[in-house]
Tab-separated table of C-alpha atoms in Angstrom:
chain	number	residue	atom	x	y	z
C	15	MET	CA	146.146	97.854	77.211
C	16	SER	CA	145.292	101.089	75.255
C	17	GLU	CA	142.507	99.646	73.310
C	18	PRO	CA	140.266	98.998	75.433
C	19	MET	CA	140.454	102.071	77.453
C	20	THR	CA	139.377	103.956	74.550
C	21	ALA	CA	136.467	101.647	74.300
C	22	VAL	CA	135.459	101.584	77.538
C	23	ARG	CA	135.926	105.975	77.216
C	24	GLU	CA	134.134	106.178	74.116
C	25	ARG	CA	131.405	104.039	75.086
C	26	GLY	CA	130.973	105.696	78.546
C	27	PRO	CA	128.419	108.207	78.055
C	28	ILE	CA	126.091	106.358	75.847
C	29	TYR	CA	126.645	103.460	78.511
C	30	GLY	CA	125.449	106.394	81.521
C	31	VAL	CA	122.404	107.226	79.633
C	32	GLN	CA	121.367	103.571	79.258
C	33	VAL	CA	121.770	102.748	82.660
C	34	ALA	CA	119.825	106.183	84.040
C	35	ILE	CA	117.378	105.394	82.040
C	36	LEU	CA	117.144	101.653	83.304
C	37	VAL	CA	117.288	103.204	87.250
C	38	ILE	CA	114.220	105.666	85.748
C	39	LEU	CA	112.482	102.626	84.330
C	40	ILE	CA	112.566	100.283	87.005
C	41	LEU	CA	111.946	103.133	89.971
C	42	SER	CA	108.088	103.611	87.571
C	43	LEU	CA	108.182	100.176	87.184
C	44	LEU	CA	107.997	99.344	90.928
C	45	ARG	CA	105.873	103.252	91.781
C	46	VAL	CA	102.638	102.189	89.497
C	47	GLY	CA	103.502	98.486	89.968
C	48	ARG	CA	102.797	98.821	93.928
C	49	ASP	CA	99.517	97.297	94.312
C	50	VAL	CA	100.958	93.920	92.203
C	51	LEU	CA	104.540	93.790	93.334
C	52	LEU	CA	104.047	94.345	97.296
C	53	PRO	CA	102.238	90.962	98.346
C	54	ILE	CA	104.756	89.250	96.074
C	55	VAL	CA	107.655	90.886	98.196
C	56	LEU	CA	105.797	90.587	101.379
C	57	ALA	CA	104.687	86.882	100.561
C	58	LEU	CA	108.178	86.213	98.957
C	59	LEU	CA	109.671	87.501	102.399
C	60	LEU	CA	107.114	85.257	104.092
C	61	ASN	CA	108.051	82.687	102.808
C	62	VAL	CA	111.848	83.025	102.778
C	63	THR	CA	111.810	83.546	106.541
C	64	LEU	CA	109.058	80.149	107.149
C	65	ARG	CA	110.801	77.805	105.323
C	66	PRO	CA	112.407	76.630	108.309
C	67	VAL	CA	109.360	76.148	110.204
C	68	ILE	CA	107.923	74.601	107.449
C	69	ALA	CA	111.230	71.836	107.159
C	70	ARG	CA	110.169	70.807	111.700
C	71	LEU	CA	107.075	70.556	110.502
C	72	ARG	CA	107.948	68.284	107.310
C	73	ARG	CA	109.681	66.338	109.839
C	74	VAL	CA	107.238	65.229	112.028
C	75	GLY	CA	105.629	64.070	109.324
C	76	LEU	CA	102.886	66.724	108.026
C	77	PRO	CA	102.793	66.826	104.020
C	78	ALA	CA	103.782	70.294	102.819
C	79	PRO	CA	99.667	71.689	102.579
C	80	VAL	CA	98.839	70.875	105.748
C	81	SER	CA	102.444	72.407	106.577
C	82	ALA	CA	101.916	75.368	104.210
C	83	GLY	CA	97.603	75.380	105.593
C	84	PHE	CA	98.895	75.245	109.313
C	85	VAL	CA	101.140	78.082	109.512
C	86	VAL	CA	98.637	79.966	107.178
C	87	VAL	CA	95.852	79.820	108.914
C	88	SER	CA	98.047	80.534	112.157
C	89	LEU	CA	99.280	83.798	110.490
C	90	VAL	CA	95.563	85.120	110.183
C	91	GLY	CA	94.736	83.577	113.471
C	92	LEU	CA	97.358	86.322	114.475
C	93	VAL	CA	96.371	89.098	112.781
C	94	GLY	CA	92.367	88.071	114.090
C	95	LEU	CA	93.742	88.696	117.237
C	96	PHE	CA	95.681	92.095	117.416
C	97	VAL	CA	92.660	93.853	115.372
C	98	TYR	CA	90.320	91.847	117.753
C	99	ALA	CA	91.959	93.292	120.528
C	100	ALA	CA	92.895	97.061	119.477
C	101	TYR	CA	89.235	97.589	117.707
C	102	ASP	CA	87.148	98.347	120.948
C	103	PRO	CA	90.379	100.621	122.359
C	104	MET	CA	91.300	102.690	118.743
C	105	LEU	CA	87.292	103.363	118.568
C	106	HIS	CA	86.875	104.181	121.631
C	107	TRP	CA	89.900	106.542	122.109
C	108	LEU	CA	88.800	108.158	118.002
C	109	GLU	CA	85.407	109.216	119.737
C	110	THR	CA	87.058	110.424	122.673
C	111	ALA	CA	90.357	111.963	121.894
C	112	PRO	CA	88.523	115.130	119.309
C	113	ARG	CA	87.011	116.104	123.335
C	114	SER	CA	89.519	116.133	124.771
C	115	ILE	CA	91.619	117.497	122.688
C	116	GLN	CA	89.007	120.099	121.981
C	117	GLU	CA	88.827	121.018	125.601
C	118	LEU	CA	92.120	121.391	126.060
C	119	ARG	CA	92.364	123.656	123.393
C	120	SER	CA	89.265	125.724	125.162
C	121	GLN	CA	91.178	126.348	128.260
C	122	GLY	CA	93.843	128.061	126.212
C	123	GLU	CA	91.459	130.031	124.944
C	124	GLY	CA	90.300	131.998	127.966
C	125	ASP	CA	92.746	135.061	127.405
C	126	LEU	CA	92.223	135.469	123.640
C	127	ALA	CA	88.305	135.233	124.149
C	128	ASP	CA	88.853	139.123	123.160
C	129	VAL	CA	90.820	138.869	119.772
C	130	LYS	CA	88.660	135.702	118.832
C	131	LYS	CA	85.382	138.085	119.066
C	132	ALA	CA	87.532	140.778	117.320
C	133	THR	CA	88.175	138.618	114.613
C	134	GLU	CA	84.465	137.045	114.015
C	135	ALA	CA	83.239	140.844	113.602
C	136	VAL	CA	86.238	141.848	111.360
C	137	SER	CA	85.015	137.989	109.074
C	138	GLU	CA	81.899	139.453	109.931
C	139	ILE	CA	82.438	142.645	107.972
C	140	THR	CA	84.342	141.885	104.830
C	141	ALA	CA	81.883	138.469	104.130
C	142	THR	CA	79.081	140.717	103.084
C	143	GLY	CA	78.359	142.113	99.780
C	144	GLU	CA	78.096	145.452	98.768
C	145	ASP	CA	73.992	144.923	98.568
C	146	GLY	CA	74.005	144.418	102.918
C	147	LYS	CA	73.842	140.273	102.190
C	148	ARG	CA	75.708	137.431	102.818
C	149	PRO	CA	77.533	135.440	99.938
C	150	ILE	CA	76.339	131.745	100.247
C	151	ILE	CA	79.239	129.535	100.440
C	152	VAL	CA	79.047	126.072	100.149
C	153	GLN	CA	81.191	123.492	101.457
C	154	GLN	CA	81.612	120.431	101.187
C	155	ALA	CA	81.428	118.665	103.715
C	156	ASP	CA	85.527	116.600	104.719
C	157	SER	CA	85.770	112.778	104.693
C	158	THR	CA	85.472	112.024	108.541
C	159	VAL	CA	88.921	109.603	110.341
C	160	THR	CA	86.394	106.984	110.510
C	161	ALA	CA	85.708	107.211	107.017
C	162	GLN	CA	89.235	106.982	105.983
C	163	LEU	CA	90.418	104.459	108.169
C	164	ALA	CA	88.096	102.040	107.359
C	165	GLU	CA	88.795	102.863	103.525
C	166	GLY	CA	92.530	101.842	104.959
C	167	ALA	CA	91.600	98.815	106.397
C	168	LYS	CA	89.522	97.752	103.353
C	169	THR	CA	92.686	98.141	101.413
C	170	ALA	CA	95.109	96.642	103.947
C	171	ALA	CA	92.629	93.702	104.126
C	172	GLY	CA	92.432	92.799	100.418
C	173	LEU	CA	96.680	93.139	100.652
C	174	THR	CA	96.644	91.268	102.795
C	175	GLY	CA	94.077	88.155	101.393
C	176	ILE	CA	96.446	88.167	98.575
C	177	THR	CA	99.871	88.217	100.171
C	178	LEU	CA	99.501	85.010	102.044
C	179	ILE	CA	97.507	82.887	99.667
C	180	LEU	CA	100.048	83.654	96.957
C	181	LEU	CA	102.005	83.203	100.687
C	182	TYR	CA	100.597	79.512	100.787
C	183	VAL	CA	101.707	78.842	97.285
C	184	LEU	CA	104.404	79.048	97.793
C	185	LEU	CA	104.742	77.490	100.705
C	186	ALA	CA	102.755	73.934	100.113
C	187	THR	CA	105.266	74.272	96.402
C	188	GLY	CA	108.182	72.714	98.655
C	189	ASP	CA	111.443	73.814	96.608
C	190	LEU	CA	109.696	74.290	93.556
C	191	LEU	CA	110.309	78.103	92.867
C	192	LEU	CA	114.364	76.683	93.883
C	193	ARG	CA	114.392	74.397	91.193
C	194	LYS	CA	113.274	76.429	88.677
C	195	LEU	CA	115.974	79.039	89.743
C	196	VAL	CA	118.965	76.750	89.550
C	197	GLN	CA	117.747	75.130	86.283
C	198	LEU	CA	118.337	78.269	84.851
C	199	ALA	CA	122.137	78.649	85.622
C	200	ALA	CA	124.240	77.370	83.465
C	201	GLY	CA	126.987	75.043	85.348
C	202	PHE	CA	127.267	72.852	89.111
C	203	SER	CA	128.904	76.084	89.887
C	204	ALA	CA	126.416	79.148	89.148
C	205	GLN	CA	123.767	76.038	90.774
C	206	ARG	CA	125.856	75.144	94.029
C	207	ARG	CA	125.199	78.662	94.220
C	208	ILE	CA	121.889	79.990	94.174
C	209	VAL	CA	121.053	76.741	95.944
C	210	VAL	CA	123.760	77.566	99.590
C	211	THR	CA	122.538	80.908	98.887
C	212	VAL	CA	118.965	80.286	99.142
C	213	ARG	CA	119.786	78.279	102.709
C	214	ALA	CA	121.685	81.145	103.772
C	215	LEU	CA	119.043	83.896	103.593
C	216	GLU	CA	116.149	81.569	104.623
C	217	ALA	CA	118.482	80.738	108.314
C	218	HIS	CA	119.432	83.938	108.293
C	219	LEU	CA	116.266	86.368	107.609
C	220	ALA	CA	114.000	83.416	109.782
C	221	ARG	CA	116.636	84.778	112.514
C	222	TYR	CA	116.648	88.369	112.272
C	223	LEU	CA	113.001	88.616	112.161
C	224	GLY	CA	112.513	86.052	114.381
C	225	THR	CA	114.641	87.844	116.521
C	226	MET	CA	112.743	91.224	116.219
C	227	LEU	CA	109.584	89.990	116.360
C	228	LEU	CA	109.886	88.390	119.945
C	229	LEU	CA	112.304	92.150	120.933
C	230	ASN	CA	109.538	94.254	119.785
C	231	LEU	CA	106.785	91.646	122.190
C	232	GLY	CA	109.309	92.800	124.237
C	233	VAL	CA	108.968	96.463	124.130
C	234	ALA	CA	105.002	96.037	123.802
C	235	LEU	CA	104.621	94.472	126.809
C	236	VAL	CA	106.325	96.834	128.965
C	237	VAL	CA	104.944	100.016	127.133
C	238	SER	CA	101.570	97.969	128.093
C	239	VAL	CA	102.747	97.272	131.711
C	240	GLY	CA	103.719	101.090	132.350
C	241	LEU	CA	100.928	102.448	131.036
C	242	TRP	CA	98.127	100.583	132.775
C	243	ALA	CA	100.872	101.669	135.778
C	244	ALA	CA	100.573	104.719	135.731
C	245	GLY	CA	96.092	105.031	134.706
C	246	PHE	CA	96.378	105.386	131.151
C	247	GLU	CA	93.600	104.222	129.325
C	248	ASP	CA	93.862	101.634	126.778
C	249	PRO	CA	97.354	100.878	127.333
C	250	ILE	CA	97.138	97.297	125.828
C	251	LEU	CA	96.268	99.004	122.460
C	252	TRP	CA	99.093	101.462	122.394
C	253	GLY	CA	102.175	99.329	123.758
C	254	MET	CA	101.036	96.886	120.916
C	255	VAL	CA	101.261	100.288	118.900
C	256	ALA	CA	104.841	100.319	120.255
C	257	GLY	CA	105.265	97.403	119.083
C	258	LEU	CA	104.664	97.486	115.748
C	259	LEU	CA	105.990	100.984	115.537
C	260	ARG	CA	109.601	99.349	116.479
C	261	PHE	CA	109.858	97.740	113.312
C	262	ILE	CA	110.256	101.087	111.809
C	263	PRO	CA	113.803	102.206	112.409
C	264	TYR	CA	114.134	105.534	113.281
C	265	VAL	CA	110.670	106.749	112.836
C	266	GLY	CA	109.094	104.458	115.408
C	267	ASN	CA	110.584	105.461	118.253
C	268	THR	CA	109.666	109.675	117.415
C	269	VAL	CA	106.258	108.528	116.512
C	270	VAL	CA	106.296	106.585	119.948
C	271	VAL	CA	106.952	109.395	121.243
C	272	ALA	CA	104.663	111.778	119.739
C	273	ILE	CA	102.202	109.338	120.844
C	274	LEU	CA	103.250	109.181	124.218
C	275	LEU	CA	103.433	113.060	124.357
C	276	THR	CA	100.062	113.433	123.798
C	277	LEU	CA	98.495	111.332	125.948
C	278	GLY	CA	100.529	113.016	128.560
C	279	VAL	CA	99.462	116.090	127.528
C	280	LEU	CA	96.037	114.989	127.471
C	281	ALA	CA	95.549	113.076	131.440
C	282	TYR	CA	97.771	115.278	133.172
C	283	ASP	CA	98.092	119.241	133.779
C	284	PRO	CA	101.412	119.563	135.282
C	285	LEU	CA	104.437	120.108	132.878
C	286	TRP	CA	106.571	117.178	134.092
C	287	MET	CA	103.775	114.620	134.140
C	288	MET	CA	102.790	115.576	131.186
C	289	VAL	CA	106.124	114.804	129.888
C	290	ALA	CA	107.822	112.037	132.010
C	291	PRO	CA	105.400	109.123	129.527
C	292	PRO	CA	108.300	110.469	126.838
C	293	ILE	CA	111.211	110.383	128.876
C	294	VAL	CA	110.695	107.820	130.288
C	295	TYR	CA	110.501	105.557	127.266
C	296	LEU	CA	113.537	107.497	125.690
C	297	ALA	CA	115.288	106.385	129.538
C	298	PHE	CA	113.871	102.594	128.067
C	299	ILE	CA	114.471	102.088	125.096
C	300	THR	CA	117.680	104.177	125.051
C	301	VAL	CA	118.733	101.278	127.289
C	302	TYR	CA	116.695	98.313	125.574
C	303	GLY	CA	118.641	99.171	122.037
C	304	ASN	CA	121.745	99.853	122.729
C	305	VAL	CA	122.435	96.726	125.485
C	306	PHE	CA	120.251	94.333	125.530
C	307	GLU	CA	118.740	94.396	121.579
C	308	LEU	CA	122.752	94.511	120.703
C	309	PHE	CA	123.476	91.459	122.633
C	310	VAL	CA	120.768	89.504	121.700
C	311	HIS	CA	120.875	90.335	118.191
C	312	GLY	CA	125.179	90.107	117.964
C	313	ARG	CA	127.687	92.136	115.143
C	314	ARG	CA	126.329	89.560	112.545
C	315	LEU	CA	122.659	90.404	112.533
C	316	ALA	CA	124.174	93.796	112.723
C	317	LEU	CA	123.109	96.334	109.039
C	318	ASN	CA	125.390	99.410	108.565
C	319	PRO	CA	122.791	102.750	110.345
C	320	ILE	CA	123.369	104.515	107.197
C	321	MET	CA	122.245	102.637	104.926
C	322	LEU	CA	118.870	101.243	107.322
C	323	PHE	CA	117.647	105.367	106.757
C	324	VAL	CA	118.344	104.859	103.159
C	325	TYR	CA	116.458	101.899	102.400
C	326	VAL	CA	113.669	103.012	104.894
C	327	LEU	CA	113.310	106.784	102.936
C	328	PHE	CA	114.095	104.901	99.465
C	329	TRP	CA	111.318	102.284	100.195
C	330	GLY	CA	108.970	104.785	102.337
C	331	THR	CA	108.927	107.300	99.212
C	332	ILE	CA	108.097	104.342	96.906
C	333	TRP	CA	105.146	102.217	99.055
C	334	GLY	CA	104.465	104.164	101.535
C	335	ILE	CA	104.269	102.412	105.248
C	336	PRO	CA	104.473	98.860	103.701
C	337	GLY	CA	107.411	99.716	102.435
C	338	VAL	CA	109.179	101.331	105.638
C	339	LEU	CA	108.001	98.221	107.552
C	340	ILE	CA	109.812	95.753	104.172
C	341	ALA	CA	112.594	98.031	104.344
C	342	VAL	CA	114.574	95.787	107.059
C	343	PRO	CA	113.584	92.861	106.318
C	344	LEU	CA	114.692	93.671	102.442
C	345	LEU	CA	117.886	94.204	103.769
C	346	ALA	CA	118.333	91.850	105.484
C	347	ALA	CA	118.402	89.894	102.529
C	348	THR	CA	120.333	92.348	100.761
C	349	LYS	CA	123.201	91.923	103.373
C	350	VAL	CA	122.625	87.522	103.257
C	351	ILE	CA	122.971	87.280	99.533
C	352	ALA	CA	125.572	90.111	98.939
C	353	GLU	CA	127.345	87.912	101.460
C	354	GLN	CA	127.191	84.310	99.596
C	355	VAL	CA	128.341	86.000	96.043
C	356	PRO	CA	131.713	86.774	95.697
C	357	ALA	CA	131.476	89.716	93.537
C	358	LEU	CA	128.506	91.631	95.518
C	359	ARG	CA	130.516	90.901	98.932
C	360	PRO	CA	132.311	94.582	99.345
C	361	LEU	CA	128.828	95.234	99.084
C	362	GLY	CA	127.791	93.052	102.100
C	363	ARG	CA	131.027	94.404	104.025
C	364	PHE	CA	129.266	98.341	103.341
C	365	VAL	CA	126.047	97.359	104.774
C	366	SER	CA	127.669	95.829	107.981
C	367	ALA	CA	127.338	98.101	110.845
């Protein structure tokens, strides 16, 4: 008994250094290989989620390639519909928002006009050189918000295209990836565990993400109707934004509140009307999240809020906004896998609510 303990103590520091190096290498790989790994992770998550849909289409007689093509084309159609619905309102907002904000700022600068003039006079004096000539300052024009959005849209389009191509290949090849994983396992018990884990992952992840999608569509609908009834411009755009941001735990609702507060400030004059939209949203989302959403999700699909926050923070730091969006599905997948593997069941209980 003492010899193994002595051996463990002797290798302890070296083992710890090896683990630390391994963690650093993995984090570096995730960060550097973002453009390659992110489409793969997205395609794998979508493949696991949509596998039950492919199975139902196969049961009605559609071959796997046709079923995969139908699903991928449907996804492209949904994304295209979202972009089409949001394109014109977003351009309109980008054109009018700076002007509205400038008008709002000019209204509050009336009392500071004299101070501003004095400041400009001081700046004029200090900017003049010894010979009385003002130095020439060359400023580089900043890229506009529209250009930045166009660049971001180009990157997102490339990422989406690669993900959809890989998703089609995964869906069209059926259980090829699962069969290859089973062949790597040694022994019938390990092979059976892989199959059971993958099937459970497909069922639970499809149910979880499908439920989240329906719930967030409900939020988008309610927000759109509420903004339309209140007379706001582009209610459909902000409803879709609110529904999409709901996929981001904690941060999403905060951003929605900030957006609604900004819209209220730009649209109304009395203070109580400015803060009414975010207050109403907070009241609605509190009831929606703690009553209706909990009832629909059920306890089995509930996740540990602490681990959820850690996952959002980690993947957001590594992969930015796409990482934040996939943090919840990754945590749900971690929970399902840990529940199926006996050695990881304590982890499964920890990530559960």
